[in-house]
Short mmCIF file of C-alpha atoms and ligand atoms in Angstrom, two decimals:
data_model
loop_
_atom_site.label_atom_id
_atom_site.label_comp_id
_atom_site.label_asym_id
_atom_site.label_seq_id
_atom_site.Cartn_x
_atom_site.Cartn_y
_atom_site.Cartn_z
CA UNK A 29 -44.35 13.67 78.83
CA UNK A 30 -44.28 17.27 77.63
CA UNK A 31 -41.47 18.86 75.71
CA UNK A 32 -38.50 19.47 78.02
CA UNK A 33 -38.62 23.13 77.01
CA UNK A 34 -41.96 23.46 78.82
CA UNK A 35 -40.84 21.89 82.12
CA UNK A 36 -40.46 24.08 85.21
CA UNK A 37 -37.24 24.17 87.23
CA UNK A 38 -38.76 21.79 89.78
CA UNK A 39 -39.99 19.38 87.15
CA UNK A 40 -36.55 19.36 85.54
CA UNK A 41 -34.87 18.67 88.89
CA UNK A 42 -37.27 15.77 89.55
CA UNK A 43 -36.65 14.41 86.09
CA UNK A 44 -32.86 14.54 86.58
CA UNK A 45 -33.15 12.79 89.95
CA UNK A 46 -35.20 9.93 88.47
CA UNK A 47 -32.88 9.61 85.48
CA UNK A 48 -29.78 9.55 87.65
CA UNK A 49 -31.21 6.63 89.65
CA UNK A 50 -31.78 4.65 86.45
CA UNK A 51 -28.38 5.66 85.10
CA UNK A 52 -26.52 4.62 88.25
CA UNK A 53 -28.34 1.27 88.35
CA UNK A 54 -26.99 0.56 84.87
CA UNK A 55 -23.55 1.83 85.82
CA UNK A 56 -23.37 -0.64 88.69
CA UNK A 57 -23.89 -3.49 86.23
CA UNK A 58 -20.46 -2.65 84.73
CA UNK A 59 -21.70 -3.39 81.23
CA UNK A 60 -19.52 -3.48 78.13
CA UNK A 61 -21.74 -2.86 75.12
CA UNK A 62 -20.24 -1.99 71.74
CA UNK A 63 -22.41 -0.01 69.32
CA UNK A 64 -19.59 1.45 67.27
CA UNK A 65 -19.54 -0.15 63.87
CA UNK A 66 -22.07 -1.48 61.40
CA UNK A 67 -21.07 -5.10 61.37
CA UNK A 68 -23.34 -8.05 60.62
CA UNK A 69 -24.17 -10.20 63.65
CA UNK A 70 -23.00 -13.75 63.96
CA UNK A 71 -26.39 -15.27 62.93
CA UNK A 72 -26.16 -13.37 59.64
CA UNK A 73 -22.69 -14.77 59.04
CA UNK A 74 -23.90 -18.30 59.87
CA UNK A 75 -26.40 -18.00 57.02
CA UNK A 76 -23.61 -17.98 54.48
CA UNK A 77 -21.55 -20.82 55.87
CA UNK A 78 -22.28 -23.20 52.98
CA UNK A 79 -20.43 -20.91 50.62
CA UNK A 80 -17.29 -22.42 52.14
CA UNK A 81 -18.54 -25.99 51.69
CA UNK A 82 -18.63 -25.84 47.88
CA UNK A 83 -16.29 -28.65 46.75
CA UNK A 84 -12.99 -27.47 45.29
CA UNK A 85 -13.60 -29.30 42.00
CA UNK A 86 -16.66 -27.06 41.44
CA UNK A 87 -14.54 -23.95 41.95
CA UNK A 88 -11.69 -24.84 39.62
CA UNK A 89 -13.04 -24.06 36.20
CA UNK A 90 -14.80 -20.84 35.17
CA UNK A 91 -17.37 -20.85 32.37
CA UNK A 92 -14.76 -19.80 29.80
CA UNK A 93 -12.39 -22.57 30.88
CA UNK A 94 -10.15 -20.35 33.06
CA UNK A 95 -8.32 -22.32 35.74
CA UNK A 96 -9.25 -20.25 38.80
CA UNK A 97 -6.43 -21.87 40.79
CA UNK A 98 -3.81 -20.21 38.62
CA UNK A 99 -2.73 -16.64 37.79
CA UNK A 100 -4.59 -14.57 35.22
CA UNK A 101 -7.74 -12.54 34.55
CA UNK A 102 -7.00 -8.99 35.63
CA UNK A 103 -10.44 -7.56 36.21
CA UNK A 104 -12.68 -10.46 37.16
CA UNK A 105 -14.32 -13.60 35.82
CA UNK A 106 -17.10 -12.93 33.31
CA UNK A 107 -19.67 -14.66 35.55
CA UNK A 108 -18.68 -12.46 38.53
CA UNK A 109 -19.07 -9.38 36.32
CA UNK A 110 -22.50 -10.65 35.28
CA UNK A 111 -23.57 -11.04 38.91
CA UNK A 112 -22.56 -7.46 39.78
CA UNK A 113 -23.94 -6.13 36.49
CA UNK A 114 -27.34 -7.51 37.50
CA UNK A 115 -27.05 -6.21 41.05
CA UNK A 116 -26.03 -2.71 39.93
CA UNK A 117 -28.24 -2.73 36.84
CA UNK A 118 -25.42 -1.98 34.40
CA UNK A 119 -23.88 -3.77 31.44
CA UNK A 120 -21.18 -6.33 32.22
CA UNK A 121 -18.76 -4.35 30.05
CA UNK A 122 -19.15 -1.58 32.64
CA UNK A 123 -17.92 -3.72 35.56
CA UNK A 124 -14.49 -4.42 37.04
CA UNK A 125 -14.20 -6.95 39.88
CA UNK A 126 -11.77 -6.03 42.64
CA UNK A 127 -10.52 -7.76 45.73
CA UNK A 128 -12.27 -8.17 49.03
CA UNK A 129 -13.13 -4.52 49.75
CA UNK A 130 -14.92 -1.71 47.95
CA UNK A 131 -13.28 0.80 50.29
CA UNK A 132 -9.97 -0.41 48.90
CA UNK A 133 -11.26 0.24 45.35
CA UNK A 134 -12.35 3.73 46.38
CA UNK A 135 -9.00 4.47 48.01
CA UNK A 136 -7.22 3.22 44.88
CA UNK A 137 -9.42 5.37 42.64
CA UNK A 138 -8.60 8.52 44.61
CA UNK A 139 -4.91 7.64 45.02
CA UNK A 140 -4.66 6.87 41.28
CA UNK A 141 -6.17 10.24 40.39
CA UNK A 142 -3.72 11.89 42.79
CA UNK A 143 -0.66 10.22 41.32
CA UNK A 144 -1.63 9.72 37.67
CA UNK A 145 -4.66 11.90 36.92
CA UNK A 146 -7.82 10.70 35.19
CA UNK A 147 -7.93 9.94 31.44
CA UNK A 148 -4.95 12.17 30.73
CA UNK A 149 -5.69 15.00 33.18
CA UNK A 150 -3.00 16.55 35.40
CA UNK A 151 -2.37 14.36 38.44
CA UNK A 152 -4.27 15.93 41.33
CA UNK A 153 -1.16 15.88 43.52
CA UNK A 154 0.46 18.37 41.12
CA UNK A 155 -2.31 20.92 41.71
CA UNK A 156 -2.22 23.57 44.45
CA UNK A 157 -5.55 22.52 45.91
CA UNK A 158 -7.89 19.56 45.52
CA UNK A 159 -11.33 19.59 47.13
CA UNK A 160 -14.12 17.06 47.57
CA UNK A 161 -17.76 17.69 48.38
CA UNK A 162 -18.82 15.66 51.39
CA UNK A 163 -22.56 15.33 52.00
CA UNK A 164 -22.80 15.05 55.77
CA UNK A 165 -23.53 13.29 57.99
CA UNK A 166 -21.65 10.73 55.92
CA UNK A 167 -19.30 7.76 56.06
CA UNK A 168 -16.24 8.48 58.19
CA UNK A 169 -13.93 6.26 56.13
CA UNK A 170 -14.61 8.31 52.97
CA UNK A 171 -13.56 11.41 54.86
CA UNK A 172 -10.50 9.63 56.22
CA UNK A 173 -9.28 8.96 52.65
CA UNK A 174 -9.49 12.68 51.85
CA UNK A 175 -7.79 13.65 55.09
CA UNK A 176 -4.91 11.21 54.56
CA UNK A 177 -4.31 12.35 50.98
CA UNK A 178 -4.56 16.07 51.77
CA UNK A 179 -7.83 16.67 49.94
CA UNK A 180 -9.85 19.56 51.40
CA UNK A 181 -13.35 18.60 52.38
CA UNK A 182 -16.40 20.82 51.92
CA UNK A 183 -19.39 19.81 54.02
CA UNK A 184 -22.67 19.68 52.13
CA UNK A 185 -25.92 19.40 54.09
CA UNK A 186 -27.93 16.21 53.72
CA UNK A 187 -31.66 16.66 53.19
CA UNK A 188 -34.38 14.01 53.38
CA UNK A 189 -33.98 13.33 49.63
CA UNK A 190 -30.19 13.55 49.36
CA UNK A 191 -27.50 16.25 49.34
CA UNK A 192 -28.35 19.95 49.10
CA UNK A 193 -28.13 20.14 45.31
CA UNK A 194 -28.41 23.94 44.99
CA UNK A 195 -25.08 24.25 46.79
CA UNK A 196 -23.51 21.29 44.94
CA UNK A 197 -24.47 22.70 41.52
CA UNK A 198 -23.16 26.15 42.36
CA UNK A 199 -19.84 24.97 43.82
CA UNK A 200 -18.88 22.46 41.11
CA UNK A 201 -19.71 24.85 38.30
CA UNK A 202 -17.56 27.64 39.77
CA UNK A 203 -14.51 25.94 41.27
CA UNK A 204 -12.24 23.71 39.18
CA UNK A 205 -10.34 22.53 42.25
CA UNK A 206 -13.43 20.54 43.26
CA UNK A 207 -12.57 17.13 41.86
CA UNK A 208 -14.94 14.77 43.60
CA UNK A 209 -18.03 14.16 45.64
CA UNK A 210 -18.79 11.26 47.96
CA UNK A 211 -22.28 9.77 47.78
CA UNK A 212 -23.88 6.82 49.58
CA UNK A 213 -27.06 7.03 47.54
CA UNK A 214 -29.11 4.18 48.97
CA UNK A 215 -29.88 3.67 52.65
CA UNK A 216 -27.07 6.13 53.25
CA UNK A 217 -24.53 5.72 56.00
CA UNK A 218 -25.62 7.00 58.49
CA UNK A 219 -28.98 8.63 57.62
CA UNK A 220 -30.58 5.64 55.86
CA UNK A 221 -31.76 8.03 53.14
CA UNK A 222 -32.22 7.03 49.50
CA UNK A 223 -31.61 9.83 47.01
CA UNK A 224 -34.76 10.89 45.12
CA UNK A 225 -34.96 10.58 41.31
CA UNK A 226 -34.77 14.37 41.13
CA UNK A 227 -31.52 14.45 43.10
CA UNK A 228 -30.01 11.63 40.99
CA UNK A 229 -30.97 13.53 37.82
CA UNK A 230 -29.47 16.75 39.16
CA UNK A 231 -26.22 14.96 40.06
CA UNK A 232 -26.10 13.34 36.61
CA UNK A 233 -26.68 16.72 34.96
CA UNK A 234 -23.93 18.58 36.86
CA UNK A 235 -21.72 20.79 34.74
CA UNK A 236 -18.46 20.69 36.70
CA UNK A 237 -15.77 23.24 35.92
CA UNK A 238 -13.17 20.47 36.46
CA UNK A 239 -13.25 18.07 33.52
CA UNK A 240 -11.77 15.35 35.76
CA UNK A 241 -14.50 15.72 38.40
CA UNK A 242 -15.87 12.35 39.51
CA UNK A 243 -18.83 11.34 41.65
CA UNK A 244 -17.83 8.49 43.97
CA UNK A 245 -21.15 6.62 44.10
CA UNK A 246 -20.74 4.16 46.96
CA UNK A 247 -23.73 1.86 46.54
CA UNK A 248 -22.74 -0.28 49.52
CA UNK A 249 -26.34 -0.95 50.60
CA UNK A 250 -28.05 -1.51 47.23
CA UNK A 251 -29.76 -4.79 48.23
CA UNK A 252 -29.89 -4.28 52.00
CA UNK A 253 -33.62 -3.77 52.47
CA UNK A 254 -35.47 -3.99 55.76
CA UNK A 255 -38.92 -3.61 54.26
CA UNK A 256 -41.05 -5.47 51.69
CA UNK A 257 -41.39 -2.12 49.95
CA UNK A 258 -37.75 -1.30 49.29
CA UNK A 259 -36.61 2.19 48.33
CA UNK A 260 -35.95 2.59 44.61
CA UNK A 261 -32.77 4.32 43.48
CA UNK A 262 -32.56 5.74 39.97
CA UNK A 263 -29.68 4.33 37.92
CA UNK A 264 -26.87 6.90 37.97
CA UNK A 265 -24.91 5.52 35.00
CA UNK A 266 -28.01 5.66 32.78
CA UNK A 267 -28.88 9.15 34.06
CA UNK A 268 -25.30 10.33 33.38
CA UNK A 269 -25.44 8.96 29.83
CA UNK A 270 -28.75 10.76 29.26
CA UNK A 271 -27.05 14.01 30.34
CA UNK A 272 -23.97 13.49 28.17
CA UNK A 273 -21.88 12.91 31.31
CA UNK A 274 -20.93 9.28 30.62
CA UNK A 275 -17.57 9.50 32.38
CA UNK A 276 -18.58 11.49 35.46
CA UNK A 277 -19.33 8.66 37.88
CA UNK A 278 -17.54 5.77 39.54
CA UNK A 279 -19.91 3.26 41.16
CA UNK A 280 -18.70 0.98 43.96
CA UNK A 281 -20.23 -1.97 45.74
CA UNK A 282 -19.34 -5.23 47.43
CA UNK A 283 -20.74 -8.37 48.99
CA UNK A 284 -19.22 -7.44 52.36
CA UNK A 285 -22.61 -7.27 54.05
CA UNK A 286 -24.12 -9.98 51.87
CA UNK A 287 -21.60 -12.76 52.44
CA UNK A 288 -18.57 -12.07 54.65
CA UNK A 289 -17.12 -8.65 55.53
CA UNK A 290 -13.46 -8.86 54.63
CA UNK A 291 -13.90 -12.06 52.63
CA UNK A 292 -16.45 -11.06 50.01
CA UNK A 293 -15.92 -9.55 46.58
CA UNK A 294 -15.93 -5.91 45.58
CA UNK A 295 -16.71 -4.31 42.25
CA UNK A 296 -16.62 -1.02 40.46
CA UNK A 297 -18.92 0.09 37.64
CA UNK A 298 -18.24 2.97 35.26
CA UNK A 299 -18.14 3.87 31.58
CA UNK A 300 -16.00 1.63 29.36
CA UNK A 301 -13.65 4.58 28.78
CA UNK A 302 -13.18 5.10 32.52
CA UNK A 303 -12.60 1.38 33.09
CA UNK A 304 -10.03 1.19 30.30
CA UNK A 305 -8.18 4.07 31.94
CA UNK A 306 -8.20 2.24 35.25
CA UNK A 307 -7.06 -1.07 33.74
CA UNK A 308 -3.86 0.62 32.54
CA UNK A 309 -2.62 1.06 36.09
CA UNK A 310 -4.47 -1.91 37.56
CA UNK A 311 -2.39 -4.20 35.37
CA UNK A 312 0.74 -2.86 37.12
CA UNK A 313 -0.85 -3.14 40.56
CA UNK A 314 -1.86 -6.80 40.39
CA UNK A 315 -1.84 -9.90 38.22
CA UNK A 316 -5.43 -10.46 39.25
CA UNK A 317 -7.68 -10.81 42.28
CA UNK A 318 -9.04 -13.92 43.99
CA UNK A 319 -10.93 -15.83 41.27
CA UNK A 320 -11.71 -18.74 43.55
CA UNK A 321 -13.71 -16.47 45.81
CA UNK A 322 -15.40 -14.89 42.79
CA UNK A 323 -16.53 -18.28 41.54
CA UNK A 324 -17.59 -19.34 45.04
CA UNK A 325 -19.91 -16.33 45.23
CA UNK A 326 -21.32 -16.98 41.76
CA UNK A 327 -21.93 -20.68 42.47
CA UNK A 328 -23.60 -19.86 45.77
CA UNK A 329 -25.83 -16.90 44.88
CA UNK A 330 -26.24 -17.69 41.15
CA UNK A 331 -27.98 -14.42 40.30
CA UNK A 332 -29.74 -11.38 41.74
CA UNK A 333 -32.75 -13.51 42.77
CA UNK A 334 -30.37 -15.60 44.86
CA UNK A 335 -28.92 -12.49 46.47
CA UNK A 336 -32.35 -11.01 47.16
CA UNK A 337 -33.54 -14.24 48.76
CA UNK A 338 -30.48 -14.26 50.99
CA UNK A 339 -30.97 -10.61 51.94
CA UNK A 340 -34.56 -11.37 52.99
CA UNK A 341 -33.10 -13.78 55.53
CA UNK A 342 -30.78 -11.02 56.76
CA UNK A 343 -33.75 -8.67 57.04
CA UNK A 344 -35.64 -11.19 59.17
CA UNK A 345 -32.87 -10.83 61.76
CA UNK A 346 -32.19 -7.12 61.36
CA UNK A 347 -35.74 -5.74 61.11
CA UNK A 348 -36.65 -6.74 64.72
CA UNK A 349 -33.44 -5.04 65.92
CA UNK A 350 -34.27 -1.80 64.10
CA UNK A 351 -37.85 -2.04 65.42
CA UNK A 352 -36.63 -2.42 69.00
CA UNK A 353 -34.36 0.60 68.67
CA UNK A 354 -37.24 2.65 67.26
CA UNK A 355 -39.62 1.52 70.01
CA UNK A 356 -37.18 2.44 72.78
CA UNK A 357 -36.29 5.77 71.17
CA UNK A 358 -39.99 6.57 70.82
CA UNK A 359 -40.81 5.50 74.38
CA UNK A 360 -37.89 7.34 76.00
CA UNK A 361 -37.56 10.40 73.80
CA UNK A 362 -40.87 10.81 71.97
CA UNK A 363 -42.62 14.17 72.53
CA UNK A 364 -39.74 15.63 74.54
CA UNK A 365 -38.32 17.56 71.62
CA UNK A 366 -34.76 16.72 72.57
CA UNK A 367 -33.87 14.40 69.67
CA UNK A 368 -34.93 13.44 66.16
CA UNK A 369 -34.05 10.31 64.25
CA UNK A 370 -34.65 8.51 60.96
CA UNK A 371 -36.62 5.34 60.37
CA UNK A 372 -34.79 3.82 57.40
CA UNK A 373 -36.15 1.15 55.05
CA UNK A 374 -32.75 -0.48 54.81
CA UNK A 375 -29.04 -0.24 55.43
CA UNK A 376 -27.18 -0.60 58.70
CA UNK A 377 -27.77 2.58 60.68
CA UNK A 378 -30.12 4.89 62.47
CA UNK A 379 -28.93 8.48 62.58
CA UNK A 380 -29.98 10.54 65.58
CA UNK A 381 -29.67 14.26 66.19
CA UNK A 382 -29.63 15.52 69.78
CA UNK A 383 -30.13 19.18 70.68
CA UNK A 384 -27.21 21.30 69.48
CA UNK A 385 -23.98 20.92 71.47
CA UNK A 386 -25.03 17.71 73.24
CA UNK A 387 -23.68 14.78 71.18
CA UNK A 388 -20.18 14.68 72.71
CA UNK A 389 -21.58 14.80 76.23
CA UNK A 390 -24.07 12.05 75.43
CA UNK A 391 -21.25 9.92 74.03
CA UNK A 392 -19.22 10.47 77.21
CA UNK A 393 -22.10 9.70 79.57
CA UNK A 394 -23.05 6.56 77.65
CA UNK A 395 -19.43 5.40 77.76
CA UNK A 396 -19.24 5.86 81.53
CA UNK A 397 -22.23 3.53 81.82
CA UNK A 398 -20.58 0.94 79.56
CA UNK A 399 -21.94 1.78 76.08
CA UNK A 400 -19.40 2.60 73.39
CA UNK A 401 -20.97 4.64 70.59
CA UNK A 402 -19.50 5.71 67.24
CA UNK A 403 -17.48 8.81 68.13
CA UNK A 404 -19.65 11.91 68.04
CA UNK A 405 -18.45 14.02 65.12
CA UNK A 406 -17.18 11.01 63.16
CA UNK A 407 -19.98 11.44 60.61
CA UNK A 408 -18.56 14.84 59.54
CA UNK A 409 -15.35 15.84 57.70
CA UNK A 410 -12.35 16.15 60.04
CA UNK A 411 -14.46 14.50 62.78
CA UNK A 412 -16.07 17.88 63.52
CA UNK A 413 -19.83 18.10 63.61
CA UNK A 414 -20.46 21.87 63.50
CA UNK A 415 -23.62 21.47 65.57
CA UNK A 416 -22.25 18.66 67.78
CA UNK A 417 -25.56 16.81 67.53
CA UNK A 418 -25.28 13.77 65.22
CA UNK A 419 -24.82 10.26 66.58
CA UNK A 420 -24.79 7.13 64.44
CA UNK A 421 -26.55 4.12 65.97
CA UNK A 422 -25.41 0.75 64.64
CA UNK A 423 -28.00 -1.80 65.80
CA UNK A 424 -26.95 -4.85 63.78
CA UNK A 425 -24.14 -6.49 65.75
CA UNK A 426 -25.30 -6.80 69.40
CA UNK A 427 -27.73 -9.52 70.44
CA UNK A 428 -31.26 -8.19 71.12
CA UNK A 429 -30.98 -8.15 74.93
CA UNK A 430 -27.71 -6.21 74.80
CA UNK A 431 -29.12 -3.85 72.21
CA UNK A 432 -32.12 -3.06 74.43
CA UNK A 433 -29.89 -2.18 77.37
CA UNK A 434 -27.50 -0.16 75.22
CA UNK A 435 -30.27 1.94 73.67
CA UNK A 436 -31.93 2.48 77.05
CA UNK A 437 -28.64 3.77 78.50
CA UNK A 438 -28.14 5.92 75.40
CA UNK A 439 -31.63 7.43 75.79
CA UNK A 440 -31.17 8.06 79.52
CA UNK A 441 -27.90 9.83 78.66
CA UNK A 442 -29.63 12.01 76.07
CA UNK A 443 -32.39 12.86 78.55
CA UNK A 444 -29.91 13.68 81.32
CA UNK A 445 -27.72 15.90 79.16
CA UNK A 446 -30.78 17.69 77.71
CA UNK A 447 -32.54 18.14 81.08
CA UNK A 448 -29.37 19.61 82.58
CA UNK A 449 -29.07 22.04 79.65
CA UNK A 450 -32.65 23.21 80.16
CA UNK A 451 -32.08 23.52 83.91
CA UNK A 452 -29.03 25.74 83.27
CA UNK A 453 -31.23 27.98 81.15
CA UNK A 454 -34.24 27.94 83.52
N1 PMP B 590 -19.11 1.96 52.07
C1 PMP B 590 -19.98 2.16 53.05
C2 PMP B 590 -20.97 3.26 52.92
C3 PMP B 590 -19.96 1.36 54.19
O1 PMP B 590 -20.83 1.60 55.17
C4 PMP B 590 -19.01 0.33 54.29
C5 PMP B 590 -18.94 -0.58 55.47
N2 PMP B 590 -19.10 -0.02 56.69
C6 PMP B 590 -18.10 0.18 53.25
C7 PMP B 590 -18.16 0.99 52.14
C8 PMP B 590 -17.01 -0.86 53.31
O2 PMP B 590 -17.20 -1.77 52.31
P1 PMP B 590 -16.13 -2.89 51.98
O3 PMP B 590 -16.19 -3.90 53.05
O4 PMP B 590 -16.57 -3.41 50.65
O5 PMP B 590 -14.78 -2.25 51.90
#
């Protein structure tokens, strides 16, 4: 079919009539389809079940003799650090193991800077204003941390190769109240974009006016490939060292979407100086995290090869789901010039842009036919998408048949909302 912009009034009316029939047929089915969050599906979780079958005697003693059943070891077992060091391509001296959630580590890092400052700087909470750069669309929970702690958010446009670096460079060099920047550099949430080498180099070479400026590099999807030709992400810690910015970045990751969300292990990587600063307050926060779970993960995955092998099995389940979504989007929306979307090589999301000022209506219409989508606007600071057009599709959780129906309803909703807009203008 032609672009909707070229349809006559009559053609648009016919189109709306046909779409409404399809829409109502779905509505009568009283479906309840949840597409809100990027969770692994139950088959993915099944694949890791044996991690819980490792006999307790094999989990008791770490390589250095530590009794994992007892207190001790503040920042992680050496073998857990080695596993993350390999995964994040850093030295094990640059790794701290956390608890079960990288988001928790990120929250702690921001809250710590607010209450205590960073490496001797004034605590951010004592300053008049604190701002973060937020490449958007981005991860809603990053933005929620800023909102809760009263940090002003500045939206930065996302391009196909990462954030708009001209704006980032200008802002951080001029304004010392800009203290941080959120980045999901690989298979970004929600765009599925991997930052180019040039963008990584430009981030590493920033000259921030604030000496306690930190890049929050959330590498949540570092091994979550959907293709045999994975995207390559340049190493930010190495690039920062090359630019004399050793302390400028905090890297975060976890096994949440490798083993079990909520029962995996999280880690942070940064310069030794940064980590020593963090240990000073971490030692007051906790006596140590769950070493039994750390050892369980090490025994099960062994090394990066083990993780990669496991992630190939995940991809064998997820790739067909992403393919189905793409096929339906293409079939329903292709050529109509009413939506554009990304075809990521990994991660958990497909990000779709409708025409301007349509996303909220699409969300509402989909909901009335039984499909719950991630809230339109959620991918922007303060939940406000200035163009009201971005919708995050999370295809991983629903079974294939449900996914097909959900995406079809979603597409019909986009077509209906768009056709009605064009009819209003005709
Ligand atoms: N970062 C990003 C970009 C994510 O998409 C998610 C999960 N949705 C998380 C962090 C949460 O990770 P964790 O379970 O380790 O807290």
